[in-house]
mmCIF file of C-alpha atoms in Angstrom:
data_model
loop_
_atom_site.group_PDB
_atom_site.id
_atom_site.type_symbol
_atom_site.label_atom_id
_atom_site.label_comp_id
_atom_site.label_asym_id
_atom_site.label_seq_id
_atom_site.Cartn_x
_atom_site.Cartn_y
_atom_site.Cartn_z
ATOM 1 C CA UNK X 1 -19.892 -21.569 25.035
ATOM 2 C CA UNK X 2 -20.004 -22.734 21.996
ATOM 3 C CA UNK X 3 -17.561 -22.539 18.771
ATOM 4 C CA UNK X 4 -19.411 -20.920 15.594
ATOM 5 C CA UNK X 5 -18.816 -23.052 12.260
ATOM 6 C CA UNK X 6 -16.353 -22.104 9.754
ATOM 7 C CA UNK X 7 -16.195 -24.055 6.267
ATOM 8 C CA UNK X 8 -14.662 -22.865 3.356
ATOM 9 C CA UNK X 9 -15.863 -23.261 0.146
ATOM 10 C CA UNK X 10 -13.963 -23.538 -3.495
ATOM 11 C CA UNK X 11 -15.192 -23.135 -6.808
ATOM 12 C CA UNK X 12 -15.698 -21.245 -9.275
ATOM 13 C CA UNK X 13 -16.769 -17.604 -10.143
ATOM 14 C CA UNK X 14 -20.391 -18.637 -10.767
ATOM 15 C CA UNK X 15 -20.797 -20.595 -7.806
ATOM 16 C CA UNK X 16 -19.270 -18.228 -5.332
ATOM 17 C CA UNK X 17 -18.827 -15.002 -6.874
ATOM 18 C CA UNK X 18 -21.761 -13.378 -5.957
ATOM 19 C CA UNK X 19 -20.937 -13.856 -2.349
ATOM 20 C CA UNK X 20 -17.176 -13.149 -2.623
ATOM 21 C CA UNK X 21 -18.034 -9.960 -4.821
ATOM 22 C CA UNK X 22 -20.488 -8.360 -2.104
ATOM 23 C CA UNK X 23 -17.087 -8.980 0.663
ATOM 24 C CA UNK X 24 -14.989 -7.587 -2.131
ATOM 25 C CA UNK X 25 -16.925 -4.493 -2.848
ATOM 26 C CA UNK X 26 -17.547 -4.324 0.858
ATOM 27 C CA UNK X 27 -13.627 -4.662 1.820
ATOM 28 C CA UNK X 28 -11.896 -2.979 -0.780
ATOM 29 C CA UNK X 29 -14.370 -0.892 -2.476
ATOM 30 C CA UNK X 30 -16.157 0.917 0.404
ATOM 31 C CA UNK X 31 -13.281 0.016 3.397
ATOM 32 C CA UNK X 32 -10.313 1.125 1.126
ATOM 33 C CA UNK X 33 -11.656 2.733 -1.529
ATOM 34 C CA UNK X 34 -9.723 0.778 -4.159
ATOM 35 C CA UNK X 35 -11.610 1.888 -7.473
ATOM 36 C CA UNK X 36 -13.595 0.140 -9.237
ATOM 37 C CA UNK X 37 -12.075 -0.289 -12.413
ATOM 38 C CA UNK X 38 -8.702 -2.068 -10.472
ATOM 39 C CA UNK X 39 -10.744 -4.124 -8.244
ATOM 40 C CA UNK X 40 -12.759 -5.175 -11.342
ATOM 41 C CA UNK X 41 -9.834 -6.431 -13.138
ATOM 42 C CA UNK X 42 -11.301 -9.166 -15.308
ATOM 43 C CA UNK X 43 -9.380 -12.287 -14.133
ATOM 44 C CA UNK X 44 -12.314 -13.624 -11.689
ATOM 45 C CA UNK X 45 -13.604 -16.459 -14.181
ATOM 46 C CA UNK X 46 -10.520 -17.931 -14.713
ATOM 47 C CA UNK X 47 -9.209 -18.038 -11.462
ATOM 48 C CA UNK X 48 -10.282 -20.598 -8.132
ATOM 49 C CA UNK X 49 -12.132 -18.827 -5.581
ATOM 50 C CA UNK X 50 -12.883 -19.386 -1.846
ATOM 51 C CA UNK X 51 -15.419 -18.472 0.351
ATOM 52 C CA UNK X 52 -15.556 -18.781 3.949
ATOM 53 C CA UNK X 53 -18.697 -18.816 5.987
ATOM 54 C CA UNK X 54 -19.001 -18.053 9.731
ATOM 55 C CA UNK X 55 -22.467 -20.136 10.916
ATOM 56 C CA UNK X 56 -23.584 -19.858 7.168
ATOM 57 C CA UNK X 57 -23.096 -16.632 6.650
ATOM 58 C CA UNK X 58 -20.668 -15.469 3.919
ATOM 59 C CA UNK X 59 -17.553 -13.506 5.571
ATOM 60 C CA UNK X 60 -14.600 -13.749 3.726
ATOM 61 C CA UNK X 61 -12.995 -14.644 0.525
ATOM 62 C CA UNK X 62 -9.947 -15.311 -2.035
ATOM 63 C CA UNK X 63 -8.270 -16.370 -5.160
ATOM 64 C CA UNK X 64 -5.766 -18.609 -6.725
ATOM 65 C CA UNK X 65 -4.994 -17.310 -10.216
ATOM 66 C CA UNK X 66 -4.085 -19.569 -13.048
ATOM 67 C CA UNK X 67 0.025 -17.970 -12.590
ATOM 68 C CA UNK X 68 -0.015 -19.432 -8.839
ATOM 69 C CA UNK X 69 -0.788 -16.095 -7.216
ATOM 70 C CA UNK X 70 -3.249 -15.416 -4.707
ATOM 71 C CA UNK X 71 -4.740 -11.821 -3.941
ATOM 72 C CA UNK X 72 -8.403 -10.428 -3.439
ATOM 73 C CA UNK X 73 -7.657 -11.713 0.191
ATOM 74 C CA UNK X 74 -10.899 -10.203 2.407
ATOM 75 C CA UNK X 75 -12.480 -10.843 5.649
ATOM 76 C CA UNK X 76 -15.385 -8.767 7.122
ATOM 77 C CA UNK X 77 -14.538 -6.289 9.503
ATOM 78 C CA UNK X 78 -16.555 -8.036 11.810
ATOM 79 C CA UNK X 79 -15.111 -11.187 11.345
ATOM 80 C CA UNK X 80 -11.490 -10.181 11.546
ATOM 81 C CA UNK X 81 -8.639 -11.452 13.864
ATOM 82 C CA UNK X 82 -10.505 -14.947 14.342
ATOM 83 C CA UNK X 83 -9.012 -17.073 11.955
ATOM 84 C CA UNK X 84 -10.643 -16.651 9.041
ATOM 85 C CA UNK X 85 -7.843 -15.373 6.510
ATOM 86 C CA UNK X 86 -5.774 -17.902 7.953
ATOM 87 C CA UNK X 87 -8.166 -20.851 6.970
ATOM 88 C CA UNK X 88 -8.813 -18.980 3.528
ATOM 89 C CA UNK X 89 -5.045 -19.239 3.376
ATOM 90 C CA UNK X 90 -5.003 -22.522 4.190
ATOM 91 C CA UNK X 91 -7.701 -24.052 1.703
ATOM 92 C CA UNK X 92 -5.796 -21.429 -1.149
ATOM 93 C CA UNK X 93 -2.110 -23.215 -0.488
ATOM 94 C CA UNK X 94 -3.745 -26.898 -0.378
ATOM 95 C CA UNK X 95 -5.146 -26.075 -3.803
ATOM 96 C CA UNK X 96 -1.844 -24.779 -5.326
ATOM 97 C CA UNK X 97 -0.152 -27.638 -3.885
ATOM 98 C CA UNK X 98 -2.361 -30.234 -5.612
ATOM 99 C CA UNK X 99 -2.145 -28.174 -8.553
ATOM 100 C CA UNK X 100 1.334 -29.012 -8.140
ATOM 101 C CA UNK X 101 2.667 -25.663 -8.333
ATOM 102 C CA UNK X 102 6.542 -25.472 -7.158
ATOM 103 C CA UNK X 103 5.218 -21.754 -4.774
ATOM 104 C CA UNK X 104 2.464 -19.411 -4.657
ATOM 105 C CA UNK X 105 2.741 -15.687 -4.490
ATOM 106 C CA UNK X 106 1.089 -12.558 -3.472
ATOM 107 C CA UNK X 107 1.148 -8.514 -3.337
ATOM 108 C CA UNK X 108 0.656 -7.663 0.132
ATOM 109 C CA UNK X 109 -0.551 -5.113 1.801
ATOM 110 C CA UNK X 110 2.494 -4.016 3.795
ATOM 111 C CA UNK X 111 -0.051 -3.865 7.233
ATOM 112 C CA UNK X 112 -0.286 -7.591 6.487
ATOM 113 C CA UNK X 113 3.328 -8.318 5.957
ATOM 114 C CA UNK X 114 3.356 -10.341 9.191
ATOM 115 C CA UNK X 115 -0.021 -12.212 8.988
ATOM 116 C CA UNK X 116 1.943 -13.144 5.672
ATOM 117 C CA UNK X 117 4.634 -14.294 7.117
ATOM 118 C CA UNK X 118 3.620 -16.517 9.797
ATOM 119 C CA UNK X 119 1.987 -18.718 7.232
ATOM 120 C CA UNK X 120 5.761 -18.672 5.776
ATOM 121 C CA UNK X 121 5.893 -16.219 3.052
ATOM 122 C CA UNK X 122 8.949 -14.176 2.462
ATOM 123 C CA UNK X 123 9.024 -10.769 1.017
ATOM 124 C CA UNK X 124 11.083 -9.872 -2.332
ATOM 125 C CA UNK X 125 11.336 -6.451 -3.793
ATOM 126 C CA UNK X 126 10.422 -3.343 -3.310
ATOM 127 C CA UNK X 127 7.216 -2.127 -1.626
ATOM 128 C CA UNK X 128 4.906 -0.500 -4.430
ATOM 129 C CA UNK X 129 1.759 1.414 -4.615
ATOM 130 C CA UNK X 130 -1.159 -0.585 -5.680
ATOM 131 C CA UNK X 131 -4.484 1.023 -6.102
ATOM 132 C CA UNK X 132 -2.571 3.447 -3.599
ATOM 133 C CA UNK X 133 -1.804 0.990 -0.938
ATOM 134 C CA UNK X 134 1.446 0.414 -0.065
ATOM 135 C CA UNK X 135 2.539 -3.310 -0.834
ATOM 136 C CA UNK X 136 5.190 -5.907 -0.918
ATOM 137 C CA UNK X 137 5.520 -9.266 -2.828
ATOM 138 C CA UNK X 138 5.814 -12.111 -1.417
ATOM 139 C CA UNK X 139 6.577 -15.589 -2.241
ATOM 140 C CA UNK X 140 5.717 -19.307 -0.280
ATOM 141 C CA UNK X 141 8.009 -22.099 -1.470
ATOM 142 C CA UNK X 142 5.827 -25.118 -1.805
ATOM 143 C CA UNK X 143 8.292 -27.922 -2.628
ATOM 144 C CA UNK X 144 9.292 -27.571 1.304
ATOM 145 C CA UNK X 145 7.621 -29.509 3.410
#
């Protein structure tokens, strides 16, 4: 048996966005029916993006935004629950912390709360409504080791 190839990629919007805007539209759009206008929210350019493919094939992405907050977290359907948001995760924390950023945070969805948390991210607040999704914050200290 063998294991297929993850690698995630970072860049920018015009070197990954198509990609990551097909999983987006995909995830969000069609899957949660997030509108348009909310998902479209103007802050991909500026922001560092990462794409994960599964044997070359594009199946999950993110972003850090300038303010140290990560979000548009989405995996495939298909690919879900083998490791993939993790390792998006992953490459989206290693980039913070070279960006030397004291933490990173996030509004999750409140059905992720734990996936959140066992990459050691603590909730704060109140859960809110976000494109009517019920979320929480959530906040990784980065100056622990």
């Amino acid at each position: 048996m063998t294991k297929n190839a993850l690698i995630i990629h970072e860049g920018g919007w015009e070197a990954l966005g198509e990609a990551a805007s097909e999983i987006r539209r995909l995830v969000f759009i069609e899957e949660q029916r997030v509108p348009l206008a909310e998902e479209w929210d103007g802050r991909d350019g500026d922001s560092r993006h990462f794409l994960a493919l599964l044997d070359g094939a594009p199946v999950g992405t993110a972003r850090l935004l300038p303010d140290a907050h990560i979000g548009r977290v989405a995996v495939l359907a298909e690919a879900r629950k083998s490791g993939i948001g993790a390792a998006l995760m992953a490459a989206a924390i290693e980039t913070a912390r070279r960006e030397r950023y004291p933490d990173v945070e996030l509004a999750a969805q409140t059905h992720a709360l734990a996936f959140y948390e066992r990459l050691g991210f603590i909730a704060f607040g109140n859960e809110f409504l976000d494109a009517g999704i019920p979320h929480r914050n959530m906040r990784l200290d980065l100056r622990k080791p």
